[in-house]
JSON list of C-alpha atoms in Angstrom, two decimals:
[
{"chain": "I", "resi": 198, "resn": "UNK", "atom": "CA", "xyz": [148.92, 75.15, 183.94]},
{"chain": "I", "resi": 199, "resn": "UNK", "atom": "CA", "xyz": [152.63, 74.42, 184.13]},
{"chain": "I", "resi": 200, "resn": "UNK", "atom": "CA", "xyz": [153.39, 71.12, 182.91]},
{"chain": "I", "resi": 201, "resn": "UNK", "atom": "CA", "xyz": [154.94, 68.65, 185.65]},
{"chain": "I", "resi": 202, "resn": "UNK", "atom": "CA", "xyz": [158.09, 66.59, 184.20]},
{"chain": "I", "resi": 203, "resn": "UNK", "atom": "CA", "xyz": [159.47, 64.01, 186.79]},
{"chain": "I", "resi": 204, "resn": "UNK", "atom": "CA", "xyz": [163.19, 63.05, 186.87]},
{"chain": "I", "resi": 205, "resn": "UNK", "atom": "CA", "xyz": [164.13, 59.48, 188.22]},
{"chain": "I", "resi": 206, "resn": "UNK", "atom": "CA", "xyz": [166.79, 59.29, 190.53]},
{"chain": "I", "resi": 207, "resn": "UNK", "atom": "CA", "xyz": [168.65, 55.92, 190.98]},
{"chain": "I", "resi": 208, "resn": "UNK", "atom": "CA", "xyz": [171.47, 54.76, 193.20]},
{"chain": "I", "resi": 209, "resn": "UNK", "atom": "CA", "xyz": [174.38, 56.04, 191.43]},
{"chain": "I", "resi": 210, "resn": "UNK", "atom": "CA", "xyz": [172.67, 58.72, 189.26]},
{"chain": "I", "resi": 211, "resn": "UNK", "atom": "CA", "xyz": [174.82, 61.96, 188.31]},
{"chain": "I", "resi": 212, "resn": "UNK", "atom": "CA", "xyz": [172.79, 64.18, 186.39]},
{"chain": "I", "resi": 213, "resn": "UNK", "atom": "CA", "xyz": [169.14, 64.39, 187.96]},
{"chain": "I", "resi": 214, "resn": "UNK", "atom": "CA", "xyz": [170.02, 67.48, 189.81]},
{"chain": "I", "resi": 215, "resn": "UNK", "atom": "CA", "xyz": [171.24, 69.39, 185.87]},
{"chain": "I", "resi": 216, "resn": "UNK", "atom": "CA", "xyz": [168.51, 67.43, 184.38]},
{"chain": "I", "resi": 217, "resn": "UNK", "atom": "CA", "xyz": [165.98, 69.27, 186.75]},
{"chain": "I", "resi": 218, "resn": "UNK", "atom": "CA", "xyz": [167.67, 72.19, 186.28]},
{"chain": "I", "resi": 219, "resn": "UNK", "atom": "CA", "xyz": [166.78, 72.16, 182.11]},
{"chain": "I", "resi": 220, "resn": "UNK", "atom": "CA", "xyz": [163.82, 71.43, 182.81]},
{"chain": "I", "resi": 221, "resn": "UNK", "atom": "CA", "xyz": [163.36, 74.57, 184.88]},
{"chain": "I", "resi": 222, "resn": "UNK", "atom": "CA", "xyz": [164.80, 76.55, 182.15]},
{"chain": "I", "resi": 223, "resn": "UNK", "atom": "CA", "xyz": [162.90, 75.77, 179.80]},
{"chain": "I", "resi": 224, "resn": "UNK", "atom": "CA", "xyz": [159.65, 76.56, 181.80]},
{"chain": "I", "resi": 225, "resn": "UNK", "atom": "CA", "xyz": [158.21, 73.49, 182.99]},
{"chain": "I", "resi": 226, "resn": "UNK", "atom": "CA", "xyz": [157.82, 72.37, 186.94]},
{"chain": "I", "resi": 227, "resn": "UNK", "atom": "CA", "xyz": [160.66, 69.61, 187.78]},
{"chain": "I", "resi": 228, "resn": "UNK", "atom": "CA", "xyz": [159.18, 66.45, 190.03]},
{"chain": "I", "resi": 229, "resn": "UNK", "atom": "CA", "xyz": [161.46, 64.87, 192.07]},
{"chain": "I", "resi": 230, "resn": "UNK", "atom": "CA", "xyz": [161.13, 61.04, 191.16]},
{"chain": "I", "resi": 231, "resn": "UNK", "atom": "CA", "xyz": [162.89, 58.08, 193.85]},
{"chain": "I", "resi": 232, "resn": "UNK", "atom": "CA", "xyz": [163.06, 54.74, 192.12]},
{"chain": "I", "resi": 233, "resn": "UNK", "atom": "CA", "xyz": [161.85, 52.85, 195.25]},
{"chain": "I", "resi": 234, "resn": "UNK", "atom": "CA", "xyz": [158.48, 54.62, 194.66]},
{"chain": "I", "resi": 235, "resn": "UNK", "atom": "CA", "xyz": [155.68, 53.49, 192.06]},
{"chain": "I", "resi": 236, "resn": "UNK", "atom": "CA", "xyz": [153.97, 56.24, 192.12]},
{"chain": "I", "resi": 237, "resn": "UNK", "atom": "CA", "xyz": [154.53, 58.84, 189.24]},
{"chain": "I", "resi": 238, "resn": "UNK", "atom": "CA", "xyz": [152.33, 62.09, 190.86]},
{"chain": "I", "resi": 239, "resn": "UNK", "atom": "CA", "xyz": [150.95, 62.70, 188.32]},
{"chain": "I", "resi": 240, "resn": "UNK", "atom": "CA", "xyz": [153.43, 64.42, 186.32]},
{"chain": "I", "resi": 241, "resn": "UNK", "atom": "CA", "xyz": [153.09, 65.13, 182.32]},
{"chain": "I", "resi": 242, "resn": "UNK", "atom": "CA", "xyz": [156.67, 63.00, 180.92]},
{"chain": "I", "resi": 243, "resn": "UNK", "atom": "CA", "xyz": [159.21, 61.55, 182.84]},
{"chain": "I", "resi": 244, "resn": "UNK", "atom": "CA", "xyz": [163.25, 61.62, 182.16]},
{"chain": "I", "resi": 245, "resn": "UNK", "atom": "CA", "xyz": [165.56, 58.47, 183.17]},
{"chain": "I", "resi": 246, "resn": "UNK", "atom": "CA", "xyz": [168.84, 60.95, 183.93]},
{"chain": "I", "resi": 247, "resn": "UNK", "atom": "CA", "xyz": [172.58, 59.66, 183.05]},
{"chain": "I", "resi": 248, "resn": "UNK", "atom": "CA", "xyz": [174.89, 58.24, 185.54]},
{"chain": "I", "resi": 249, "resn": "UNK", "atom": "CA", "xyz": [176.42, 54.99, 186.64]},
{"chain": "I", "resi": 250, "resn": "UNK", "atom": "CA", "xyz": [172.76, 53.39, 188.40]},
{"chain": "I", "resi": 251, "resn": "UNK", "atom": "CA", "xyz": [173.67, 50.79, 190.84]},
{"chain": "I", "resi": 252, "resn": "UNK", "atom": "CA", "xyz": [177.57, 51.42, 189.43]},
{"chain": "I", "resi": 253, "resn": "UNK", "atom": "CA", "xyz": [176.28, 49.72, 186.16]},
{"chain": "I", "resi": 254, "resn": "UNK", "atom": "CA", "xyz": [177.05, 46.48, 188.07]},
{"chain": "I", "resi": 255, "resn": "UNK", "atom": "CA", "xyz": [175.84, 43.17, 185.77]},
{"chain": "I", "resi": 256, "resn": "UNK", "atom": "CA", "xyz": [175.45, 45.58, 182.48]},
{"chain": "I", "resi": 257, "resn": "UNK", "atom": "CA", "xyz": [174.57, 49.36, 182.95]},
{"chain": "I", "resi": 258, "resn": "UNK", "atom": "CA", "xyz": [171.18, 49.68, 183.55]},
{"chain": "I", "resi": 259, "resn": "UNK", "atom": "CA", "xyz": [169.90, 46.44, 184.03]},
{"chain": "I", "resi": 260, "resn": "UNK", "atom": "CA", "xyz": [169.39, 46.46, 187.72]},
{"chain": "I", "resi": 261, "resn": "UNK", "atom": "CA", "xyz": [167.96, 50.07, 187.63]},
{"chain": "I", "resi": 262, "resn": "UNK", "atom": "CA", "xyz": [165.24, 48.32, 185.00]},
{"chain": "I", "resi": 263, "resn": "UNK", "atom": "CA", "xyz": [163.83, 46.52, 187.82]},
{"chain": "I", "resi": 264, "resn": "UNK", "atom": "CA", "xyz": [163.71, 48.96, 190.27]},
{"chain": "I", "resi": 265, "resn": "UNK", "atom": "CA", "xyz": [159.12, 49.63, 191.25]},
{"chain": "I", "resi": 266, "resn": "UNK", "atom": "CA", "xyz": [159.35, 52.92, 189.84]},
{"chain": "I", "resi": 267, "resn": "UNK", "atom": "CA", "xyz": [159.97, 51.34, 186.37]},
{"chain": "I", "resi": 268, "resn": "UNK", "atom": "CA", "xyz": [157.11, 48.90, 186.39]},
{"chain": "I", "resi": 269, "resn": "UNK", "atom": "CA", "xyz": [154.64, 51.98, 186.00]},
{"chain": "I", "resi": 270, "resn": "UNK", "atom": "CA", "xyz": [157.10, 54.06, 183.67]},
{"chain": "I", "resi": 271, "resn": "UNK", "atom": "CA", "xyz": [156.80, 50.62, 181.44]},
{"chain": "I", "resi": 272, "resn": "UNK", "atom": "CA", "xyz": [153.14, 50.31, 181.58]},
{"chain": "I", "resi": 273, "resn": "UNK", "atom": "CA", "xyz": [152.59, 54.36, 180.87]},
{"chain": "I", "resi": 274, "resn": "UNK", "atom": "CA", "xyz": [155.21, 54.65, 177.64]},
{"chain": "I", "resi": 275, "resn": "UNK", "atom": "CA", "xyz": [153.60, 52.13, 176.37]},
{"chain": "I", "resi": 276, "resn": "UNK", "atom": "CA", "xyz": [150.24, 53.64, 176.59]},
{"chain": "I", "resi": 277, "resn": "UNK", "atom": "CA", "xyz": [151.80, 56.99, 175.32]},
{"chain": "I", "resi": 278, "resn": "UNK", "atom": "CA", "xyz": [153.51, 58.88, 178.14]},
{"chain": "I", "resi": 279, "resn": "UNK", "atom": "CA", "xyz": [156.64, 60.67, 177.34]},
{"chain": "I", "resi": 280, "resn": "UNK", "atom": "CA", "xyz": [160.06, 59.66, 178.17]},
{"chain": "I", "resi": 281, "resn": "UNK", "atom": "CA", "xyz": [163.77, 60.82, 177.50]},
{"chain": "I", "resi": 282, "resn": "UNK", "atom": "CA", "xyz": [166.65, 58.42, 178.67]},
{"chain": "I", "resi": 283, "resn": "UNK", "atom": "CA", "xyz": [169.85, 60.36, 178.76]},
{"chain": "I", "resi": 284, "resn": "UNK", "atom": "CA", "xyz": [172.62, 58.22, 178.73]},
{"chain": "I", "resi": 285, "resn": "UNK", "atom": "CA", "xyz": [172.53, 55.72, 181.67]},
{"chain": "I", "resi": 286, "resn": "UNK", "atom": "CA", "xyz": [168.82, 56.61, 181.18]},
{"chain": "I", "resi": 287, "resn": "UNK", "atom": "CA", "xyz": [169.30, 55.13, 177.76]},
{"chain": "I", "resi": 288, "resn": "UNK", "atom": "CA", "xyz": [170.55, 52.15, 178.44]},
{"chain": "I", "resi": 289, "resn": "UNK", "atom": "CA", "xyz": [167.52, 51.64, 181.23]},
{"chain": "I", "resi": 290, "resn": "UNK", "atom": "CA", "xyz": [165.32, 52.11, 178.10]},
{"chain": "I", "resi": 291, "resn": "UNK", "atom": "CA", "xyz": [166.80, 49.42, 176.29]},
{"chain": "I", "resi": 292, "resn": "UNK", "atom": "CA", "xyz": [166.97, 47.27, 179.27]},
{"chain": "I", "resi": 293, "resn": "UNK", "atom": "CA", "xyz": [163.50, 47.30, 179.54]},
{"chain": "I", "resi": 294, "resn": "UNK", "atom": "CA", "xyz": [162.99, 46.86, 176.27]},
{"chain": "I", "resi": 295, "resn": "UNK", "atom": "CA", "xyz": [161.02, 50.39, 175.63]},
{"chain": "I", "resi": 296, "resn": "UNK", "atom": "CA", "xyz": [163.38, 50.60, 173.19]},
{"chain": "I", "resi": 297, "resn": "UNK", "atom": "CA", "xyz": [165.44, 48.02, 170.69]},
{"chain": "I", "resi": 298, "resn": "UNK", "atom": "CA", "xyz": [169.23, 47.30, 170.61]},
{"chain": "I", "resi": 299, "resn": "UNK", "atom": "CA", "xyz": [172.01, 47.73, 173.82]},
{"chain": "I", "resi": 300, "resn": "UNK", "atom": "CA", "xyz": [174.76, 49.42, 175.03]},
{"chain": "I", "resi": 301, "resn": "UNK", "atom": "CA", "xyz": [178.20, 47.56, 175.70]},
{"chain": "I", "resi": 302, "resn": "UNK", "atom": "CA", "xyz": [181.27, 49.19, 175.96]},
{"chain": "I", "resi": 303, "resn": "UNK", "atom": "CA", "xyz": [183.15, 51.41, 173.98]},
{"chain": "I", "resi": 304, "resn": "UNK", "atom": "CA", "xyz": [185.03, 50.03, 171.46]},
{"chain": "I", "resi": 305, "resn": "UNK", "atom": "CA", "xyz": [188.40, 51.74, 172.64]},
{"chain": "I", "resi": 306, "resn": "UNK", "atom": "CA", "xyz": [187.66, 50.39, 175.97]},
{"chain": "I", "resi": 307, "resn": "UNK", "atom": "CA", "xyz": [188.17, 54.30, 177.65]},
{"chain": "I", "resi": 308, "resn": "UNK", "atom": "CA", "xyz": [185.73, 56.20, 179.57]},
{"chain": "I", "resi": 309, "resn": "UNK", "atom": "CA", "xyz": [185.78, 59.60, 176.76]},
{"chain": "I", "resi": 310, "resn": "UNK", "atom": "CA", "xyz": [184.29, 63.14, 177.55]},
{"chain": "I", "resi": 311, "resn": "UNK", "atom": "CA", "xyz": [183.72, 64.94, 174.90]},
{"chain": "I", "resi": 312, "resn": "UNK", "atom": "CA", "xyz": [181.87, 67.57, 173.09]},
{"chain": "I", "resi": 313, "resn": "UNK", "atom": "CA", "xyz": [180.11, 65.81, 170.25]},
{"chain": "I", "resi": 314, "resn": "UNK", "atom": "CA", "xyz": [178.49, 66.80, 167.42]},
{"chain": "I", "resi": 315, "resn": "UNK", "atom": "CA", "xyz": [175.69, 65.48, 166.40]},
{"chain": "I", "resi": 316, "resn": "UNK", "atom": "CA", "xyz": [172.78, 65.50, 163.47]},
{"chain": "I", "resi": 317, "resn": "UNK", "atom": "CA", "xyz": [169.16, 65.52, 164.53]},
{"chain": "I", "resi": 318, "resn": "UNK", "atom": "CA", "xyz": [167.91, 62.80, 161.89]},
{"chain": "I", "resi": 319, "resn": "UNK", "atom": "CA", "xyz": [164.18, 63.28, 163.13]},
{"chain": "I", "resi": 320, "resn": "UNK", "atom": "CA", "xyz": [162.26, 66.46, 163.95]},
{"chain": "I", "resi": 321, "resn": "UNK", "atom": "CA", "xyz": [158.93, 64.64, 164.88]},
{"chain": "I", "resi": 322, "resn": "UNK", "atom": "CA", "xyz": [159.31, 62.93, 168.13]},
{"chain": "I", "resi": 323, "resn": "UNK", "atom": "CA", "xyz": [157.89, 64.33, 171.60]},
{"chain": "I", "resi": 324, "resn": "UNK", "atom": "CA", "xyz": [161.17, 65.49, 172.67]},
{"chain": "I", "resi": 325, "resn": "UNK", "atom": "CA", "xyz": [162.57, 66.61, 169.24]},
{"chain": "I", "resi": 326, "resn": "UNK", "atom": "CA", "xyz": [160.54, 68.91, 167.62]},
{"chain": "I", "resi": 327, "resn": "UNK", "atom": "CA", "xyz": [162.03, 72.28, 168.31]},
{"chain": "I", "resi": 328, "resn": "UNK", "atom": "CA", "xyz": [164.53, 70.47, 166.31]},
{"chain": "I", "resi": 329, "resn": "UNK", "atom": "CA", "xyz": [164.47, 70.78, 161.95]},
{"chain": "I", "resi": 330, "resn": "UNK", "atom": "CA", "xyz": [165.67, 67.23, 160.72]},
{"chain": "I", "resi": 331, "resn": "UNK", "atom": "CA", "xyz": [169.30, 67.68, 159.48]},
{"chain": "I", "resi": 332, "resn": "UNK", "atom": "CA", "xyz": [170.07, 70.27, 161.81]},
{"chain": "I", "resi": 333, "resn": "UNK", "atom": "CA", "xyz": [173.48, 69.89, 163.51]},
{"chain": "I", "resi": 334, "resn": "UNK", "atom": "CA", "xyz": [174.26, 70.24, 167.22]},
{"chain": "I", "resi": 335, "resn": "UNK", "atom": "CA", "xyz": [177.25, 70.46, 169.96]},
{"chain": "I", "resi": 336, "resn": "UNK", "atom": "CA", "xyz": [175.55, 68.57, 172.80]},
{"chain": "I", "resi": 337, "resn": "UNK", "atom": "CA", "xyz": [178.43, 66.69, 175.96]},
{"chain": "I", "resi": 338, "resn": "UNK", "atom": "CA", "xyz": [178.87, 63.33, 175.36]},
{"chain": "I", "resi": 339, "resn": "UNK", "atom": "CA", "xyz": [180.40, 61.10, 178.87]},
{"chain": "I", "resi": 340, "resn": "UNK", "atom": "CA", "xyz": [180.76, 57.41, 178.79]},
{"chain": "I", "resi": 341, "resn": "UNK", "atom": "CA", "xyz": [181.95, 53.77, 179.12]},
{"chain": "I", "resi": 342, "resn": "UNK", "atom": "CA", "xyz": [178.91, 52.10, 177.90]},
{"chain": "I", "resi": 343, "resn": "UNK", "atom": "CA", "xyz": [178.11, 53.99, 174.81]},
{"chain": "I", "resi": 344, "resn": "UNK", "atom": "CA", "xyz": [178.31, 51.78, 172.33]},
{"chain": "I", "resi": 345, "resn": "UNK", "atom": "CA", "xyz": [174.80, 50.66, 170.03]},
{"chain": "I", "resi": 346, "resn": "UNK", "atom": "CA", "xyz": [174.55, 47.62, 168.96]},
{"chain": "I", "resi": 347, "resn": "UNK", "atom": "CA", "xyz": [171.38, 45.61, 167.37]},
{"chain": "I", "resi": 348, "resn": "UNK", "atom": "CA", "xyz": [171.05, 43.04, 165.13]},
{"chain": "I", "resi": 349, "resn": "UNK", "atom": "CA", "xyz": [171.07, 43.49, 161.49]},
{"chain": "I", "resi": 350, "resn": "UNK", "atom": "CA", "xyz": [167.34, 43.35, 161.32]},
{"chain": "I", "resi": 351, "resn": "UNK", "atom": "CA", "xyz": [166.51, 45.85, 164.20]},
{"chain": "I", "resi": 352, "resn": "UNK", "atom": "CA", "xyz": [169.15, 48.20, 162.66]},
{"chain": "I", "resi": 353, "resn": "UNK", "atom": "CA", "xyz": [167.56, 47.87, 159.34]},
{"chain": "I", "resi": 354, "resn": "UNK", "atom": "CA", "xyz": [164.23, 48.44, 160.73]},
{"chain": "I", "resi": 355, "resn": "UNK", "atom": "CA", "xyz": [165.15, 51.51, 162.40]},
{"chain": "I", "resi": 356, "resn": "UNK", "atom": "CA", "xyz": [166.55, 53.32, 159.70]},
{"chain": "I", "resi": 357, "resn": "UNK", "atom": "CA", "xyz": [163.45, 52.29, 157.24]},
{"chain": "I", "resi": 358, "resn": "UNK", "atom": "CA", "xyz": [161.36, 53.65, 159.75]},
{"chain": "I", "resi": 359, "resn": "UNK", "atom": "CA", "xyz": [163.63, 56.94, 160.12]},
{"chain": "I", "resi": 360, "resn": "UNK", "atom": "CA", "xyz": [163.55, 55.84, 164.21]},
{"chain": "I", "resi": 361, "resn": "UNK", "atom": "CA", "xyz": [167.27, 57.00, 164.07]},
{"chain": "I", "resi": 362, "resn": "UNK", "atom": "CA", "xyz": [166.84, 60.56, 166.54]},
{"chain": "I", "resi": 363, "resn": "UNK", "atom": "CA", "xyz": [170.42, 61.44, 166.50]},
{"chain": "I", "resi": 364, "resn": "UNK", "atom": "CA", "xyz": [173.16, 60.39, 164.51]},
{"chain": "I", "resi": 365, "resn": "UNK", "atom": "CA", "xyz": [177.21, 61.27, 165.47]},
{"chain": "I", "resi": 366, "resn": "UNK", "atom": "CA", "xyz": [179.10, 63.57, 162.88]},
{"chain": "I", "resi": 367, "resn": "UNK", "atom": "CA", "xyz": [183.24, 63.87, 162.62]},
{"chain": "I", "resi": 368, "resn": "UNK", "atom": "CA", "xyz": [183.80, 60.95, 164.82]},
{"chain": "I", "resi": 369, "resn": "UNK", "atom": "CA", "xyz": [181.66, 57.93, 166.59]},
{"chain": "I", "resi": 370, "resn": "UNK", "atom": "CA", "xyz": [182.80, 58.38, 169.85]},
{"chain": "I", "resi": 371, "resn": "UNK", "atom": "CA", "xyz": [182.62, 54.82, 171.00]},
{"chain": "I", "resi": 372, "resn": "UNK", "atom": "CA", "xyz": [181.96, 52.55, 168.00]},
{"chain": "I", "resi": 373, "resn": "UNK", "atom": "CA", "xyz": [177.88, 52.66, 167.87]},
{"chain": "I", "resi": 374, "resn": "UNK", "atom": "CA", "xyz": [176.88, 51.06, 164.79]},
{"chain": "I", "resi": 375, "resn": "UNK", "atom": "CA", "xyz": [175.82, 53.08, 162.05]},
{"chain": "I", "resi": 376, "resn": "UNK", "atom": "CA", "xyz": [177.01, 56.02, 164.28]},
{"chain": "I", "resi": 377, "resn": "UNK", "atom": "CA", "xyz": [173.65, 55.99, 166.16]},
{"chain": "I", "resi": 378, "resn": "UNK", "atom": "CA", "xyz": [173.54, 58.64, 169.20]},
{"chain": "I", "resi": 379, "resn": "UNK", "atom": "CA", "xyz": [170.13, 58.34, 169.71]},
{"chain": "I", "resi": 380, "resn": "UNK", "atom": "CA", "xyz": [166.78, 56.26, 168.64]},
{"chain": "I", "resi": 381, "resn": "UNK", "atom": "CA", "xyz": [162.84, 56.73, 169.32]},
{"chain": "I", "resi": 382, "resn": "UNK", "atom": "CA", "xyz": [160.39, 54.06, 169.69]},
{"chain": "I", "resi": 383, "resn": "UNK", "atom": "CA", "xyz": [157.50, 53.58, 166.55]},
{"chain": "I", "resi": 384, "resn": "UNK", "atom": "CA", "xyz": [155.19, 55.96, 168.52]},
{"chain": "I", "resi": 385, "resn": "UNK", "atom": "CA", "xyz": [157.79, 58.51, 169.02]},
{"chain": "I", "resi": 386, "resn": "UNK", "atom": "CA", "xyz": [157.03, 59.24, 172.65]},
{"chain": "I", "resi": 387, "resn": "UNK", "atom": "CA", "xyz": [160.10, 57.40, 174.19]},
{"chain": "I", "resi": 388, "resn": "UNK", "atom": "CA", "xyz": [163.40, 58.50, 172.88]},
{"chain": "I", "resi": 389, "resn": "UNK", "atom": "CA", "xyz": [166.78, 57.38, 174.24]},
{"chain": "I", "resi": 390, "resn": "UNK", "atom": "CA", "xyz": [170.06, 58.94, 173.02]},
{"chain": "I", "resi": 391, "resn": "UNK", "atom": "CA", "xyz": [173.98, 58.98, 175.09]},
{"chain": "I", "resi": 392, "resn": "UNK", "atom": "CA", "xyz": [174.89, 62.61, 175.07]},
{"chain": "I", "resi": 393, "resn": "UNK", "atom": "CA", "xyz": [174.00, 64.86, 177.45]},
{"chain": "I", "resi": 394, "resn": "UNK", "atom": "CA", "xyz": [171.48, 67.63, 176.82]},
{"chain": "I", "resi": 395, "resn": "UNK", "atom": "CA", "xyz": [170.78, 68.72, 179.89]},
{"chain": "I", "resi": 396, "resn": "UNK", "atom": "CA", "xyz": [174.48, 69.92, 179.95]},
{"chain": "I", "resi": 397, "resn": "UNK", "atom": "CA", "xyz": [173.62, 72.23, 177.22]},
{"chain": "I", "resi": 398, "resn": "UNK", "atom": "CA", "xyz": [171.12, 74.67, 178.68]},
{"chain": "I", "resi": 399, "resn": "UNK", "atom": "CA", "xyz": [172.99, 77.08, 179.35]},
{"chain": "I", "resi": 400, "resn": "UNK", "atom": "CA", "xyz": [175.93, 79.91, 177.60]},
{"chain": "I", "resi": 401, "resn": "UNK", "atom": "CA", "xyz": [178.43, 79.87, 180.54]},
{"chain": "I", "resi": 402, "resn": "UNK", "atom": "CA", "xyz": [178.36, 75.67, 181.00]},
{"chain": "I", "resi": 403, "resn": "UNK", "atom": "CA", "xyz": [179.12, 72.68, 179.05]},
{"chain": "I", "resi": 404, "resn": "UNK", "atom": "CA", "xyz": [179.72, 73.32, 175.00]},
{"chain": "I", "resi": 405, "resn": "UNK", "atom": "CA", "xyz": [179.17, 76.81, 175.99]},
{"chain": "I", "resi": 406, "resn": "UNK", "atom": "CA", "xyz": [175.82, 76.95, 173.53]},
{"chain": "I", "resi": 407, "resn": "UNK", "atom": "CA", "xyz": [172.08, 76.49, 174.89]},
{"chain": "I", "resi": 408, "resn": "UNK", "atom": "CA", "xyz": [171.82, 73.42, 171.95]},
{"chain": "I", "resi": 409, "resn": "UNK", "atom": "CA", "xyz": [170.26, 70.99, 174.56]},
{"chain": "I", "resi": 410, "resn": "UNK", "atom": "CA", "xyz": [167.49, 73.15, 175.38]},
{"chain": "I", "resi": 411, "resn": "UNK", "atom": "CA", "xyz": [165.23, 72.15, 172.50]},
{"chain": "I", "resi": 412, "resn": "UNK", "atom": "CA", "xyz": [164.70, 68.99, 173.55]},
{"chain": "I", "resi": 413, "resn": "UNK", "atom": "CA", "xyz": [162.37, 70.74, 177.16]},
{"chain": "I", "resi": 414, "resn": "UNK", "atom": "CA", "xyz": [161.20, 73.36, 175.09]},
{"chain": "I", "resi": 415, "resn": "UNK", "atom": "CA", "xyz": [160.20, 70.29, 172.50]},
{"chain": "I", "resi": 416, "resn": "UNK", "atom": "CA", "xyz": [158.53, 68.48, 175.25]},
{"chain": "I", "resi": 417, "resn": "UNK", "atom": "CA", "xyz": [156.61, 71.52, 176.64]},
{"chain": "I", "resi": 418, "resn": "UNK", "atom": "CA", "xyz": [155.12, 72.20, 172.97]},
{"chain": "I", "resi": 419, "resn": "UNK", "atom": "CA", "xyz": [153.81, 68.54, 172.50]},
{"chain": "I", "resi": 420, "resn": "UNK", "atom": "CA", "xyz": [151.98, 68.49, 175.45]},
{"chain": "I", "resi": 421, "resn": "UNK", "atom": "CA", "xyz": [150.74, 72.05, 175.03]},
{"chain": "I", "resi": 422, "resn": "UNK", "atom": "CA", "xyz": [149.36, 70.63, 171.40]},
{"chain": "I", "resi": 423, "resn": "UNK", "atom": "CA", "xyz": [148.55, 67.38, 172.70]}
]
C-alpha cells in the first residue's frame, strides 16, 4: 500500500506544490493538506512546507501555529506521527513548541539564497536515515528568518543528546548558533531544519544533484519498517 504523506498549505506558503512533487518522486502518494481543516485523512507523516505563512507577520510562523490544522498535527507528533518542517515549516515547529529554540533574523539582516552545504550529524531520525551520519550534502538554502537561537541549556542539551540533524559547513548562512541547520525532537519523529530539500530532487533543478531526496526515500523506509 502506498504510503499517504500530507503537505500543509498556509496563507503565504511557497513550496507545497515542489514539496509534493518530492514526495512523488520518491514513491509515496502526496495529500493535499488546507490549514483551515483539522482533519489529517488519514495520511502516514505530514510536512509543514517553507514560505512566508501569513507574510511571517508578528514572528514567522507564529500565526500559522494556531491555525485548526495544527491542533491535531500537535496532538499526533507527540504521540509519534512523523513530521518535517522545511524552513517556514521550521519555524511553525518551534512555534509550537514540537521542537526547542527559534528563528529570528539573520544576522546580516539580508534575505540570502544560496546553495549550502551541509553535514548530516544524525542518520537515525524518521526522515534521515537514507542518510550515514557525517555525510555531506548541497541542499538550497532561502531566508530572512534563519537564524537558531536557544538558550545555553537547550543548546547544550541538544548536542549531548546528538538532536543536532544538520549542521552548516564553509559558512553559517545567517548566524545560527553553533551553525545548526536543522534539529529533531528526543523521539526523532519531528525534525525541523531551514534549507530546502525538496528543491533537491531532481538533476536539472536547484543544486543540480538529487541530495534532498533521501530525506522521502528516508520517510518511506521507516514506515515500511515501522
Amino acid at each position: 500500500m502506498t504510503a499517504r504523506i500530507g503537505v500543509v498549505t498556509f496563507p503565504g506558503s511557497l513550496d507545497d506544490r515542489d514539496t509534493q512533487r518530492a514526495i512523488r518522486l520518491a514513491g509515496a502518494e502526496p495529500v493535499a493538506l488546507w490549514h483551515k481543516d483539522k482533519d489529517l485523512h488519514q495520511v502516514d507523516a505530514v510536512v509543514l512546507p517553507g514560505g512566508f505563512s501569513y507574510g511571517d507577520y508578528l514572528r514567522a510562523g507564529a500565526i500559522s501555529r494556531f491555525s485548526p490544522v495544527m491542533e491535531t498535527v500537535i496532538e499526533q507528533a507527540k504521540a509519534g506521527l512523523p513530521v518535517l518542517g522545511i524552513c517556514n515549516g521550521f519555524q511553525i515547529l518551534t512555534e509550537a513548541h514540537l521542537l526547542p529554540g527559534g528563528m529570528l533574523g539573520n544576522d546580516h539582516l539580508h534575505f540570502i539564497c544560496r546553495d549550502q552545504k551541509l553535514r548530516v550529524e544524525n542518520a537515525e531520525t524518521a526522515w534521515t536515515v537514507d542518510y550515514e551520519a557525517g555525510q555531506e550534502i548541497h541542499i538550497p538554502l532561502k531566508n530572512m528568518d534563519g537564524r537558531y537561537v536557544a538558550d545555553q541549556y537547550t543548546l547544550d542539551k541538544l548536542e549531548a543528546e546528538g538532536r543536532v540533524a544538520f549542521r552548516y559547513l564553509d559558512f553559517n548562512p545567517n548566524g545560527s548558533l553553533n551553525d545548526i541547520a536543522g534539529i529533531t525532537n528526543e523521539a526523532g519523529n519531528v525534525v525541523g531544519l531551514m534549507p530546502h530539500p525538496e528543491h533537491a530532487t531532481e538533476p536539472l533543478i536547484g543544486t543540480g544533484r538529487t541530495d534532498g531526496l533521501p530525506f522521502f526515500t528516508s520517510i518511506l523506509k521507516k514506515l515500511v519498517n515501522a
